[in-house]
PDB file of C-alpha atoms in Angstrom:
ATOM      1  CA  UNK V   1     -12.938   8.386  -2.464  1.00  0.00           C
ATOM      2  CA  UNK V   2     -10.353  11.238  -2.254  1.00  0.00           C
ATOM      3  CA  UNK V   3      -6.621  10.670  -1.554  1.00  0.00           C
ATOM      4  CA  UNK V   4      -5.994  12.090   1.997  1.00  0.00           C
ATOM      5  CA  UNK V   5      -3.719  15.330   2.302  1.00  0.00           C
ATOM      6  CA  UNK V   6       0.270  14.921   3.389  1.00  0.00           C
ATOM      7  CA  UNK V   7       2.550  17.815   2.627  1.00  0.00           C
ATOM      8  CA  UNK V   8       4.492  17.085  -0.606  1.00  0.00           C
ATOM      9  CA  UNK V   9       7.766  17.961   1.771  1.00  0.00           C
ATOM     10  CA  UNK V  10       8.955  17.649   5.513  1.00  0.00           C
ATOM     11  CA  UNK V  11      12.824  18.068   6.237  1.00  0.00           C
ATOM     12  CA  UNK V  12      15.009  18.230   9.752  1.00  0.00           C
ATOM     13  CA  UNK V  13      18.300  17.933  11.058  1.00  0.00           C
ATOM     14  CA  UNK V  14      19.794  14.876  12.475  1.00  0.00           C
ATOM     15  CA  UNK V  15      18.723  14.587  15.998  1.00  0.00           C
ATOM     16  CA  UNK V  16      15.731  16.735  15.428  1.00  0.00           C
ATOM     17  CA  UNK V  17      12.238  15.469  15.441  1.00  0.00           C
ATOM     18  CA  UNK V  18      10.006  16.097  12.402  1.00  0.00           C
ATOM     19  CA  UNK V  19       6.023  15.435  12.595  1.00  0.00           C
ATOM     20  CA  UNK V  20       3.996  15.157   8.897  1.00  0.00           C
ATOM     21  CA  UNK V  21       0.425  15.156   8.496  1.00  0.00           C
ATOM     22  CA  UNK V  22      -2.132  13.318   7.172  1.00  0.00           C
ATOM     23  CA  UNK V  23      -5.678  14.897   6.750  1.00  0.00           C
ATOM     24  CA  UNK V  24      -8.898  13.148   5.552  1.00  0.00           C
ATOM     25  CA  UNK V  25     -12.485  13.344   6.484  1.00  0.00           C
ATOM     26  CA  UNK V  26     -15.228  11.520   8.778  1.00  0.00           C
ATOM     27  CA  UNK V  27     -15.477   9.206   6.399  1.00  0.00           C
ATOM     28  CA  UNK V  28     -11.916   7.468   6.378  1.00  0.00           C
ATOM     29  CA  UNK V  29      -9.320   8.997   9.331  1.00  0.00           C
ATOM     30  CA  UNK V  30     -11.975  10.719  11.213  1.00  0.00           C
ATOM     31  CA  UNK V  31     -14.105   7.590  11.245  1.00  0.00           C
ATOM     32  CA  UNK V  32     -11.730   4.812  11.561  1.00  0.00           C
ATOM     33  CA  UNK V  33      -8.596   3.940  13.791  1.00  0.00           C
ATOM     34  CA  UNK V  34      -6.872   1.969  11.022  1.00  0.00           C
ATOM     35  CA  UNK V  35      -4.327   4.329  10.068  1.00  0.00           C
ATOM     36  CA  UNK V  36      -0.850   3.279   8.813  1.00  0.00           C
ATOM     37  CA  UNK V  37       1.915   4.833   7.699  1.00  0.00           C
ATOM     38  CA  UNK V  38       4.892   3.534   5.490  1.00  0.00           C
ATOM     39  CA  UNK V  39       8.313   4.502   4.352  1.00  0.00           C
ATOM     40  CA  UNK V  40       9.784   3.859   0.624  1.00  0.00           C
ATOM     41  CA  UNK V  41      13.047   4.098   0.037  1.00  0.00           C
ATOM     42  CA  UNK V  42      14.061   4.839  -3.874  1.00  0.00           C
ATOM     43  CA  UNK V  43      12.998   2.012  -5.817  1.00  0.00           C
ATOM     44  CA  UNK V  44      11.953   0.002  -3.191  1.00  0.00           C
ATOM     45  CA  UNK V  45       8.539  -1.662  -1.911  1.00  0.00           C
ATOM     46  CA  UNK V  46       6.669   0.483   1.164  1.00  0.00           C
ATOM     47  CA  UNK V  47       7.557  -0.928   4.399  1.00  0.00           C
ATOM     48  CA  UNK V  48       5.182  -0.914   7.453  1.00  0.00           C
ATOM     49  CA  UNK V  49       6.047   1.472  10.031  1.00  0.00           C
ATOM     50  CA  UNK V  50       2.940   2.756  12.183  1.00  0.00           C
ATOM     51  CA  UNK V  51      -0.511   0.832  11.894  1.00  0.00           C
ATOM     52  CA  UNK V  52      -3.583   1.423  14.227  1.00  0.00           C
ATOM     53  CA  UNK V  53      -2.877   4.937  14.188  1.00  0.00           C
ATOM     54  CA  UNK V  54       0.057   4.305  16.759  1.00  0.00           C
ATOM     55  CA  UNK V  55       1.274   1.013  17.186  1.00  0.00           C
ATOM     56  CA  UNK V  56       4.385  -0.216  16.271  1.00  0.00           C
ATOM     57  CA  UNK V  57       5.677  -4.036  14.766  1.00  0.00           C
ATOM     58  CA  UNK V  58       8.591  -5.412  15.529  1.00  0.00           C
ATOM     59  CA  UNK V  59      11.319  -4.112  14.697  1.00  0.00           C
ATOM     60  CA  UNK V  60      10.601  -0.719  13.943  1.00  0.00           C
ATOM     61  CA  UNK V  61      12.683   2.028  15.949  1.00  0.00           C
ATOM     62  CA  UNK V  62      10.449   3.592  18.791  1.00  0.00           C
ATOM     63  CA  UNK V  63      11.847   6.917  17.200  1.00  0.00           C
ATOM     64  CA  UNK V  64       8.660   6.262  15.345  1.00  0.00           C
ATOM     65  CA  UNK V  65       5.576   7.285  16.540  1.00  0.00           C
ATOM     66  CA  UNK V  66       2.181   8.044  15.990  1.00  0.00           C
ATOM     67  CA  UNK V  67      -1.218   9.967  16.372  1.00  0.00           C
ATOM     68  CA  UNK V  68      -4.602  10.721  15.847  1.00  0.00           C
ATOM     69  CA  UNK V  69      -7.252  14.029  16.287  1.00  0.00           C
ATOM     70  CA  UNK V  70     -10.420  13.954  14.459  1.00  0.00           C
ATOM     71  CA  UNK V  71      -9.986  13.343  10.912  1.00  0.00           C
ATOM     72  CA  UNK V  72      -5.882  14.345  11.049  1.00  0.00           C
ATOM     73  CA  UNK V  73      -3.223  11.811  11.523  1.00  0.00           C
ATOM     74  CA  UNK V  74       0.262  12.405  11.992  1.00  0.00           C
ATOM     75  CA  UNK V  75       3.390  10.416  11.946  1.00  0.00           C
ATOM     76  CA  UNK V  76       6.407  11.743  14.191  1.00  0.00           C
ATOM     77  CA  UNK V  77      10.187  11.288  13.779  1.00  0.00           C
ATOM     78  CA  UNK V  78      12.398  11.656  16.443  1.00  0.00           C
ATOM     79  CA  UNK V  79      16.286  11.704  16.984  1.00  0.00           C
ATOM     80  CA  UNK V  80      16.201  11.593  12.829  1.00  0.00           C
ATOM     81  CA  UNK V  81      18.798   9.611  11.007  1.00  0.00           C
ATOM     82  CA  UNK V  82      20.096   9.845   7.922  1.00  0.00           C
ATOM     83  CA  UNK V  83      18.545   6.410   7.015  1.00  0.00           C
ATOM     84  CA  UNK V  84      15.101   8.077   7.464  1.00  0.00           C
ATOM     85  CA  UNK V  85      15.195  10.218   4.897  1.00  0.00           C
ATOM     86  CA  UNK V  86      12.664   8.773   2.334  1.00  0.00           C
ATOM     87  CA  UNK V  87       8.949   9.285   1.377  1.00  0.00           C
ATOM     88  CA  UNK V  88       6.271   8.673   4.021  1.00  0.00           C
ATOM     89  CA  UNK V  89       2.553   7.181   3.060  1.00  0.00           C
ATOM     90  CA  UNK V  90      -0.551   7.296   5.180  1.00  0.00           C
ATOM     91  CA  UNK V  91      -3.149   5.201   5.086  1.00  0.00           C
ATOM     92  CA  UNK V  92      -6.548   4.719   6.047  1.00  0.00           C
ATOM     93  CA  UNK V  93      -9.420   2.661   5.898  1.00  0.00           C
ATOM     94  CA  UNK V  94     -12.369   3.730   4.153  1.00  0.00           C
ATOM     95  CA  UNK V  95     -15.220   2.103   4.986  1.00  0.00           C
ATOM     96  CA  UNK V  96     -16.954  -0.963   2.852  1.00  0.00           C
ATOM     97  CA  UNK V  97     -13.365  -2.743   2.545  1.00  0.00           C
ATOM     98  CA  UNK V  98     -11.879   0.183   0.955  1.00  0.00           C
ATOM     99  CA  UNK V  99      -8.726   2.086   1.600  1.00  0.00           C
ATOM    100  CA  UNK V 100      -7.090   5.302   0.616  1.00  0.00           C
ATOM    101  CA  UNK V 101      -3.878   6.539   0.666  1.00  0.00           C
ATOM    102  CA  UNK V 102      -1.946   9.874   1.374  1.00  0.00           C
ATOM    103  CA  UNK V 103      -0.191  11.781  -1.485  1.00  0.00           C
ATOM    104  CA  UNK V 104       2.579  10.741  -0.097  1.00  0.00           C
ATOM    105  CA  UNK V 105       5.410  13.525   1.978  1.00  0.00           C
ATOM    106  CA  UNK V 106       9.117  13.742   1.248  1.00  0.00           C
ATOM    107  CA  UNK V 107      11.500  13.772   3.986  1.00  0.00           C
ATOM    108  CA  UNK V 108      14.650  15.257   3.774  1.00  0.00           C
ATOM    109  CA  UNK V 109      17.920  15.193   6.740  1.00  0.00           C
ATOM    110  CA  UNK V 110      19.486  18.031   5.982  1.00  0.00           C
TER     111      UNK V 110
ATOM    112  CA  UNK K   1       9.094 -15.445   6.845  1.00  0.00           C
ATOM    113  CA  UNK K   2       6.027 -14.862   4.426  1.00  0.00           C
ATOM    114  CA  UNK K   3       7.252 -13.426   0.756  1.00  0.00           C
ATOM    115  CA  UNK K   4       5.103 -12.331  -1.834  1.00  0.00           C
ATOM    116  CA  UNK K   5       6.351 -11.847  -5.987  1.00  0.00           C
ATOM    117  CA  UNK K   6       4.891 -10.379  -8.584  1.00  0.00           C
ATOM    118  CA  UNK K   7       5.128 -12.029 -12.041  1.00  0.00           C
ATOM    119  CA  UNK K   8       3.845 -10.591 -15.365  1.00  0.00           C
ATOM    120  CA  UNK K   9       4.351  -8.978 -18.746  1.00  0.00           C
ATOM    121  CA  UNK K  10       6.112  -5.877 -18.466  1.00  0.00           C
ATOM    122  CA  UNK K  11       4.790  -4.201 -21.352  1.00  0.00           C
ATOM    123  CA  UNK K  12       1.951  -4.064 -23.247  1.00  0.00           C
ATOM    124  CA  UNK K  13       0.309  -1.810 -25.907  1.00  0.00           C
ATOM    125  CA  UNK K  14      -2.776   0.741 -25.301  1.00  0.00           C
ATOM    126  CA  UNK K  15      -6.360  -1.592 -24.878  1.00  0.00           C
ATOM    127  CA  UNK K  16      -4.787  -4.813 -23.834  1.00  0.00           C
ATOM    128  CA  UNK K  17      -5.509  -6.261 -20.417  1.00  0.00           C
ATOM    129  CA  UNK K  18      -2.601  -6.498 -17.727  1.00  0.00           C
ATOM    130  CA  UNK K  19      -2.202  -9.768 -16.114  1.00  0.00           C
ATOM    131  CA  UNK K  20      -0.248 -10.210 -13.260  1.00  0.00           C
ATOM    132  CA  UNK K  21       0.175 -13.052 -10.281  1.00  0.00           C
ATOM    133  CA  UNK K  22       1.427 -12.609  -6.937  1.00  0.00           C
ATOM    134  CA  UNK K  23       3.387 -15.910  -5.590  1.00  0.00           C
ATOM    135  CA  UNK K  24       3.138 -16.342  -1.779  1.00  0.00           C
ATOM    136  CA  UNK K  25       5.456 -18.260   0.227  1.00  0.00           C
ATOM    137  CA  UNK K  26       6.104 -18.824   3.598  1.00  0.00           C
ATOM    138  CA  UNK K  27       1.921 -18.398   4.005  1.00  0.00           C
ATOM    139  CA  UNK K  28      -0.938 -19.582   3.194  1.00  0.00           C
ATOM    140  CA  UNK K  29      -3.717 -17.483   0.936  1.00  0.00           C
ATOM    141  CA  UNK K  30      -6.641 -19.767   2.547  1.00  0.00           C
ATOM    142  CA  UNK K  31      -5.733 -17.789   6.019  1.00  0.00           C
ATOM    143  CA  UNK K  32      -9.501 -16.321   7.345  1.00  0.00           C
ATOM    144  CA  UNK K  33      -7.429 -13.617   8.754  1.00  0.00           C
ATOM    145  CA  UNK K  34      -5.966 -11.812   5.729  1.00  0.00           C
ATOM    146  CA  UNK K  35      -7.158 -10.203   2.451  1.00  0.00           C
ATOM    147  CA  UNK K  36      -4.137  -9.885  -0.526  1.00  0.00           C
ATOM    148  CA  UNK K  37      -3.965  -6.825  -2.351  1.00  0.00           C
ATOM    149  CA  UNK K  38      -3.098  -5.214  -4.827  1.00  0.00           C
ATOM    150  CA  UNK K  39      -1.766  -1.346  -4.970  1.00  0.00           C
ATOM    151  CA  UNK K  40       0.213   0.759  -7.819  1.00  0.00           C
ATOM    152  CA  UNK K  41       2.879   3.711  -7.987  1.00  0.00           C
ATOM    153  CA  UNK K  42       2.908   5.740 -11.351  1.00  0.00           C
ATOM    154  CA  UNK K  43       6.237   6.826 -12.148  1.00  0.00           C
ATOM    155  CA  UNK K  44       7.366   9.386  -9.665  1.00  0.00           C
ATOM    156  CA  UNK K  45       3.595   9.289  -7.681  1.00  0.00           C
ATOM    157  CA  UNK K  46       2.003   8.285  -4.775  1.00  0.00           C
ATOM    158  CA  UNK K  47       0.222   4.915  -3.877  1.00  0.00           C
ATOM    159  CA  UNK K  48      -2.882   3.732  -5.015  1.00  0.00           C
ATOM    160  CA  UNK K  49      -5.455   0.937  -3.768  1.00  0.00           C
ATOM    161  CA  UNK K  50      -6.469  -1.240  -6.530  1.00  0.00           C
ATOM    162  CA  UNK K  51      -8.704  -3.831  -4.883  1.00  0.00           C
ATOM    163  CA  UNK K  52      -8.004  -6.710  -2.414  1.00  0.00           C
ATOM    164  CA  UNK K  53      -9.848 -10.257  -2.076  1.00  0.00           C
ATOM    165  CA  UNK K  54      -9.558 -12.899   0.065  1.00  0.00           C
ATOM    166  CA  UNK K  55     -10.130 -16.643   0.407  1.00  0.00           C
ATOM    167  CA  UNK K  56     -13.160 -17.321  -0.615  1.00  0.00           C
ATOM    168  CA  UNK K  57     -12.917 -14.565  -3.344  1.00  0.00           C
ATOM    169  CA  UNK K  58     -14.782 -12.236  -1.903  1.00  0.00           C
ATOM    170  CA  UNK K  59     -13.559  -8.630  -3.903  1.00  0.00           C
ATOM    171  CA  UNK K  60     -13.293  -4.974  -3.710  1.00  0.00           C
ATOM    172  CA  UNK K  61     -12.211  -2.843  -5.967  1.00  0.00           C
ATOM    173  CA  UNK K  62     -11.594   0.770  -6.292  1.00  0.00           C
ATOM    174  CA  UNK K  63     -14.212   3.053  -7.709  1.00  0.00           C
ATOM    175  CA  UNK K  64     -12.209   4.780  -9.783  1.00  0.00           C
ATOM    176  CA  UNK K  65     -11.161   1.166 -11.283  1.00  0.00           C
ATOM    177  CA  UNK K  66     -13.906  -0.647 -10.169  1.00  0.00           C
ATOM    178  CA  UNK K  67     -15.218  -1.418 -14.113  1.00  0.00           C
ATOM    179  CA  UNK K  68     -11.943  -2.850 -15.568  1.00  0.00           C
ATOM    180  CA  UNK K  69     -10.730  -4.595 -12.299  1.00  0.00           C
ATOM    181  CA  UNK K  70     -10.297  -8.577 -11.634  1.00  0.00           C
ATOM    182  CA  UNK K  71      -8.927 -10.177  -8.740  1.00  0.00           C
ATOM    183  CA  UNK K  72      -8.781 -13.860  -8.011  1.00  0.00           C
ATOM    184  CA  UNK K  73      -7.300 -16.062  -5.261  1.00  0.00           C
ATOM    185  CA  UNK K  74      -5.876 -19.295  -6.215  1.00  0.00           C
ATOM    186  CA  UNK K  75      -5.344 -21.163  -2.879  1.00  0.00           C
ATOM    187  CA  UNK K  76      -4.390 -24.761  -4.951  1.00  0.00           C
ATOM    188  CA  UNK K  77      -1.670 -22.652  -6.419  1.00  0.00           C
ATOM    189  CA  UNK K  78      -1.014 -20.357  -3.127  1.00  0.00           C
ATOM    190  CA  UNK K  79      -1.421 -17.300  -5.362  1.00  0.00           C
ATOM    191  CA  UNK K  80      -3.821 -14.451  -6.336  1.00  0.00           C
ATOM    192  CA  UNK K  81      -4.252 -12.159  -9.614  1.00  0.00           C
ATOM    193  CA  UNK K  82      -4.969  -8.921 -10.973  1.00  0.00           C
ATOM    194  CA  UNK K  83      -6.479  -8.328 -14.203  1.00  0.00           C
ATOM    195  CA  UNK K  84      -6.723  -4.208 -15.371  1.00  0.00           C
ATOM    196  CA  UNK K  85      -8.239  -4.349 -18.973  1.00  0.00           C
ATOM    197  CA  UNK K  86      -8.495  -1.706 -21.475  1.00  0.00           C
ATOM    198  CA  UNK K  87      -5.169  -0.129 -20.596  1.00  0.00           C
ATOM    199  CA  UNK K  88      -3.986   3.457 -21.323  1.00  0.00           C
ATOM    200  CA  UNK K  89      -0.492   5.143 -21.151  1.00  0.00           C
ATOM    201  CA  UNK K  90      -2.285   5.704 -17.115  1.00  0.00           C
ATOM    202  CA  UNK K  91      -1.880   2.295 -16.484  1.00  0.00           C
ATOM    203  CA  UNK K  92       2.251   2.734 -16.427  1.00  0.00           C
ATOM    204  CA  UNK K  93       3.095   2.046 -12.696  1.00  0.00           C
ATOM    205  CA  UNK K  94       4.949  -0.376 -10.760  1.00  0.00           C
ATOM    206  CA  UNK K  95       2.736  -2.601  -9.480  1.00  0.00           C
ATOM    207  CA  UNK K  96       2.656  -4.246  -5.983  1.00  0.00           C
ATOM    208  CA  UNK K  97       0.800  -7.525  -4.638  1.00  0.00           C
ATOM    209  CA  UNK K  98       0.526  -7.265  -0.556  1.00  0.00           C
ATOM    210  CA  UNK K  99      -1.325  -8.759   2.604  1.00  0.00           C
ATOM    211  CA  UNK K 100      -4.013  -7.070   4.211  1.00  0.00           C
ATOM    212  CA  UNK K 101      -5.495  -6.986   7.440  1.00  0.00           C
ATOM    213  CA  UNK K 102      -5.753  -3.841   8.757  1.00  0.00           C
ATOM    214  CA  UNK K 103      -2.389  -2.696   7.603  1.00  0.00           C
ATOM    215  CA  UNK K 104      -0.455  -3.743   4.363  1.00  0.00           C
ATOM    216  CA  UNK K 105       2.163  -5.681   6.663  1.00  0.00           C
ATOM    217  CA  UNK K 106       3.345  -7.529   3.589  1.00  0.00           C
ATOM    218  CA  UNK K 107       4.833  -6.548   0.096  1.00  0.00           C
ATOM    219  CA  UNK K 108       5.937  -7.648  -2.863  1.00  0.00           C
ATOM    220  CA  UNK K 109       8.999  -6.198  -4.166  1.00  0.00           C
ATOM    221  CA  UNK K 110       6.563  -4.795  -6.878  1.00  0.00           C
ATOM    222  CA  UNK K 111       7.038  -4.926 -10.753  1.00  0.00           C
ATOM    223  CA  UNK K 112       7.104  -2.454 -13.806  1.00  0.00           C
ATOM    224  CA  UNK K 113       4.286  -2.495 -16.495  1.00  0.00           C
ATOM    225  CA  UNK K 114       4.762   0.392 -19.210  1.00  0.00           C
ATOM    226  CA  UNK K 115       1.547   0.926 -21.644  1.00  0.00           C
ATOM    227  CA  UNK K 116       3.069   1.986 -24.548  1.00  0.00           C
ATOM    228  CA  UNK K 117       2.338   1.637 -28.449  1.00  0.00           C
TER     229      UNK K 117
END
């Protein structure tokens, strides 16, 4: 069970749109639509932003969105705030009850 | 509004076993829909799956924790555990209790545990 790829950075302007990915294999992204993604402020718990590769809950800004092709996920940002800047974490589900997470990208609003 | 806290020592010395309890409110544990899990952050690193379980104790752990992992569900207390023995200086994370379903939709606010002698 490998931890799937995300860049270790991702940075935009405000207004601009940034997308990060999230690479696994067949056996987690590829194989699975139960992909989530999740922001974490400094110091603070993960908070659910994407889940089934692209839906949203309430009350998370539809400037968040997301995707899926083969065994790559990715999580876009649009219209980016200065509140977004944080660390984004995939997710996926692994088979057998199991789960993996990303690595984990920085974003930055410069 | 479910809430979830995690309660435990916050340090402990190389080869003891971590104990610590997740609290939920505003839910129920004995819910056939969710599983409660457990996930860590070293210092400075990403996430990592521990293991979930649900009601009726049914586990899964990790593989790369999978011999030194416990996790229990208390549903007369509303609460579940995690028990990581054998620790090492590794072990330092803050650790986080959540629900599961598909998604973690649910966190604890997480807590410290530093392995040090």
């Amino acid at each position: 069970q490998s931890a799937l790829t995300q860049p270790p950075s991702a940075s935009g302007s405000p207004g601009q749109s940034v997308t990060i990915s999230c690479t696994g294999t067949s056996s987690d992204v590829g194989g699975y639509n139960y992909v989530s993604w999740y922001q974490q402020h400094p110091g603070k718990a993960p908070k659910l932003m994407i889940y089934e590769v692209s839906k949203r809950p309430s009350g998370v800004p539809d400037r968040f969105s997301g995707s899926k092709s083969g065994s790559t996920a990715s999580l876009t940002v649009s219209g980016l705030q200065t509140e977004d800047e944080a660390d984004y974490y995939c997710t996926s589900y692994a088979g057998s009850n199991s789960w993996v997470f990303g690595g984990g990208t920085k974003l930055t609003v410069l | 509004q479910l809430q979830l806290q995690e309660s435990g020592p916050g340090l402990l010395k190389p080869s003891e076993t971590l104990s610590l309890t997740c609290t939920v409110s505003g839910g129920s544990v004995s819910s056939r829909t969710y599983y409660w899990g457990w996930v860590r952050q070293p210092p400075g690193k990403g996430l990592e799956w521990i293991g979930s379980a649900d009601y009726s104790e049914s586990t899964y752990y990790n593989p790369s924790l999978k011999s030194r992992v416990t996790i229990s569900v208390d549903t007369s207390k509303n609460q579940f555990s995690l028990r990581l023995t054998s620790v090492t200086a590794a072990d330092t994370a803050v650790y986080y209790c959540a629900r599961l379903e598909l998604q973690f939709d649910f966190w604890g606010q997480g807590t410290l545990v530093t392995v040090s002698s």
